[in-house]
Amino acid sequence: MPEITPENTPALAATHIQSDEPLLFEISSPGKRAWQLPPLDVPEADLELLLPAGTRDDIAGFPELSEIELVRHYTRLSTWNYAIDQGLYPLGSCTMKYNSRLNEVVARLEGLAEGHPLQPAAVMQGALRLMRRLEAALAEITGMDAVTLQPAAGAQGELTGILIIRACLAARGNPRAKILIPDSAHGTNPATAAIAGYRVENLRSDARGLVELSSLERLMDESVAALMLTNPNTLGLFEEDIHRIAELVHARGGLLYMDGANMNALVGRARPGDFGVDVMHLNLHKTFSTPHGGGGPGAGPVAVKSFLEPFLPVPRIVEGEAGGLRLETDRPASIGRVRAFFGNFGMFVRALAYILANGSDGLKQTTDDAVLNANYIRQQLEDSYALPYATPSLHECVFSDRLQARQGVHTGDIAKRLMDYGFHPYTVSFPLIVPGALMIEPTESESREELDRFIAAMRAIAREAETAPELVQAAPHRTRISRLDEAAAARQPVLRWQPKAQG
Ligand SMILES: *Cc1c(COP(=O)(O)O)cnc(C)c1O
């Protein structure tokens, strides 16, 4: 810290660390410590014995701070986050819904929280039953026959599902080379197909924003292992021709994979198993109210039709003698493990709590509310922003910045300005088939009042784009940190802190 003098007092006051938190290294002073203990009244232990071999003692310069400085540092940083607990989080495709505190209470029950995956099956019957019950609930919700909970994310669920398809086709003596993916797909879909060793072929969307059937008819041949379809797709549109799509894929010996990340639009209303899907994944951290992103580990269960069950990852939880459950690992057709132990067990507890607390009526209501909220926003903003597809949408709506772009204002600018109005931005520039996309997903969590505040902010920004485009282009203005050079940050990232040169 610099010396405090009358001359620099105003400057120091203006840059109080409350408004710009330094690193712990930068506020460190030699000799400070964050603990206080009475003098030692037993012989000092030999550190060599206590510390594992190989512990380094030659690293100098760890930060030295008092306890209150440490507490304030992390508390301040925590207030910099925007979270669903603060307001609407309309990040489209991510389903940033509220996670009920009830789920957290249940997940912290001692018997569940303190279990260990290496306990013998005989003493973890409750945990096994909980997982079986969640598998059954997800099978019922999706209309599928069997579920694995192992994958730790949507993307890992995709890989698990595609490996299951690969194993199935290999077992049929009919391995194939290609996977078809619509141009509106999430980026993880082509990445998954490529990692599983497939060539990706792009499927065009038509003027409705749906899969173009004529393209599918042309591309679907005996070299195609599967179609990876998101339904509703990333425009928030239900693939109306889904039965025909499934027929076309199956007629040529291919399988239909569904990216189920958008199931918040379908739960209780439509079941993928009933419209021809063979394999799909779910995102518990989207649809089933478990923490998302930095808040906690994810879970991407995979659901399959019965003919694919032999290929599911091991271990499987199966009925044993005398009504007990046991773990089955000897399944020769299985693709093997995809995750240590059972997956992220704590998420299973939360998801089952959410499902049981809602019940079937509540889950259906949730879906209806999510769709209603998105359509309310769509209808209220239609006059201010261009709507590239007129097809009725479900749980999210996608606008483009076409009207604002005439003034040089783009989707990224509008998103930054939204931060000045106190909201987390929507998803910017995705899906890729909409140039300058604004993808908005409010979820069922929001009240009419919060939606109205968001709509008012979006309308105000549309007016500003007309009258004061430079204001929007330079946003945000009211945030702690103003506009960053994102291109430089991506191309020349500075990943390591270096102390400022002294003097
Ligand atoms: C979120 C999402 C994924 C990926 O899920 P992760 O859990 O982030 O790996 C895949 N597809 C779609 C459509 C998504 O919205």
XYZ file of N, CA, C and O and ligand atoms in Angstrom, residues 93-94 153-156 158 186 188-189 230 234 259 261-262 281 283 285-286, ligand 1:
91
model
N -30.914 -21.787 -23.378
C -30.370 -23.129 -23.528
C -29.792 -23.647 -22.212
O -29.517 -24.832 -22.098
N -29.590 -22.775 -21.232
C -28.948 -23.215 -19.987
C -29.956 -23.523 -18.879
O -29.595 -24.133 -17.880
N -22.094 -34.749 -16.805
C -22.516 -33.526 -17.489
C -23.313 -33.921 -18.711
O -23.283 -35.086 -19.129
N -23.995 -32.932 -19.292
C -24.718 -33.195 -20.528
C -23.780 -33.720 -21.598
O -24.078 -34.708 -22.279
N -22.640 -33.064 -21.753
C -21.703 -33.460 -22.805
C -21.189 -34.886 -22.569
O -21.020 -35.653 -23.518
N -20.975 -35.253 -21.308
C -20.509 -36.620 -21.053
C -21.645 -37.622 -21.272
O -21.410 -38.755 -21.699
N -23.855 -37.213 -23.646
C -23.843 -37.371 -25.105
C -22.816 -38.428 -25.504
O -23.112 -39.325 -26.313
N -26.312 -27.674 -30.497
C -25.346 -27.216 -29.508
C -23.961 -27.700 -29.940
O -23.831 -28.808 -30.464
N -21.618 -28.977 -28.434
C -21.131 -30.236 -27.853
C -21.503 -31.434 -28.724
O -20.818 -32.456 -28.683
N -22.581 -31.344 -29.535
C -23.015 -32.501 -30.330
C -21.972 -32.917 -31.366
O -21.543 -34.078 -31.369
N -31.716 -32.239 -31.141
C -32.167 -31.558 -29.930
C -33.644 -31.228 -30.115
O -34.012 -30.668 -31.138
N -32.670 -25.669 -30.539
C -32.099 -24.502 -29.852
C -32.796 -23.190 -30.245
O -32.459 -22.139 -29.714
N -30.714 -35.052 -27.818
C -30.115 -34.179 -26.812
C -31.284 -33.634 -25.992
O -32.078 -32.839 -26.483
N -31.304 -31.750 -23.299
C -31.011 -30.611 -22.426
C -32.203 -29.662 -22.313
O -32.308 -28.903 -21.356
N -33.097 -29.706 -23.303
C -34.249 -28.801 -23.274
C -35.518 -29.472 -22.756
O -36.622 -29.036 -23.065
N -29.956 -37.988 -23.449
C -29.432 -37.613 -22.138
C -30.301 -36.510 -21.548
O -31.031 -35.828 -22.268
N -30.137 -33.252 -18.520
C -29.243 -32.455 -17.678
C -29.964 -32.220 -16.355
O -30.857 -31.383 -16.285
N -28.824 -30.717 -13.964
C -28.517 -29.343 -13.565
C -29.243 -28.316 -14.436
O -29.035 -27.124 -14.273
N -30.046 -28.740 -15.361
C -30.925 -27.794 -16.041
C -32.362 -28.092 -15.613
O -32.958 -27.365 -14.851
C -26.268 -27.351 -21.939
C -26.417 -28.123 -23.172
C -25.554 -29.193 -23.475
C -24.328 -29.553 -22.657
O -24.567 -29.811 -21.295
P -23.373 -29.671 -20.237
O -23.919 -30.196 -18.961
O -23.018 -28.227 -20.190
O -22.219 -30.488 -20.738
C -25.810 -29.904 -24.627
N -26.826 -29.578 -25.444
C -27.664 -28.552 -25.197
C -28.797 -28.254 -26.147
C -27.482 -27.783 -24.055
O -28.310 -26.749 -23.812
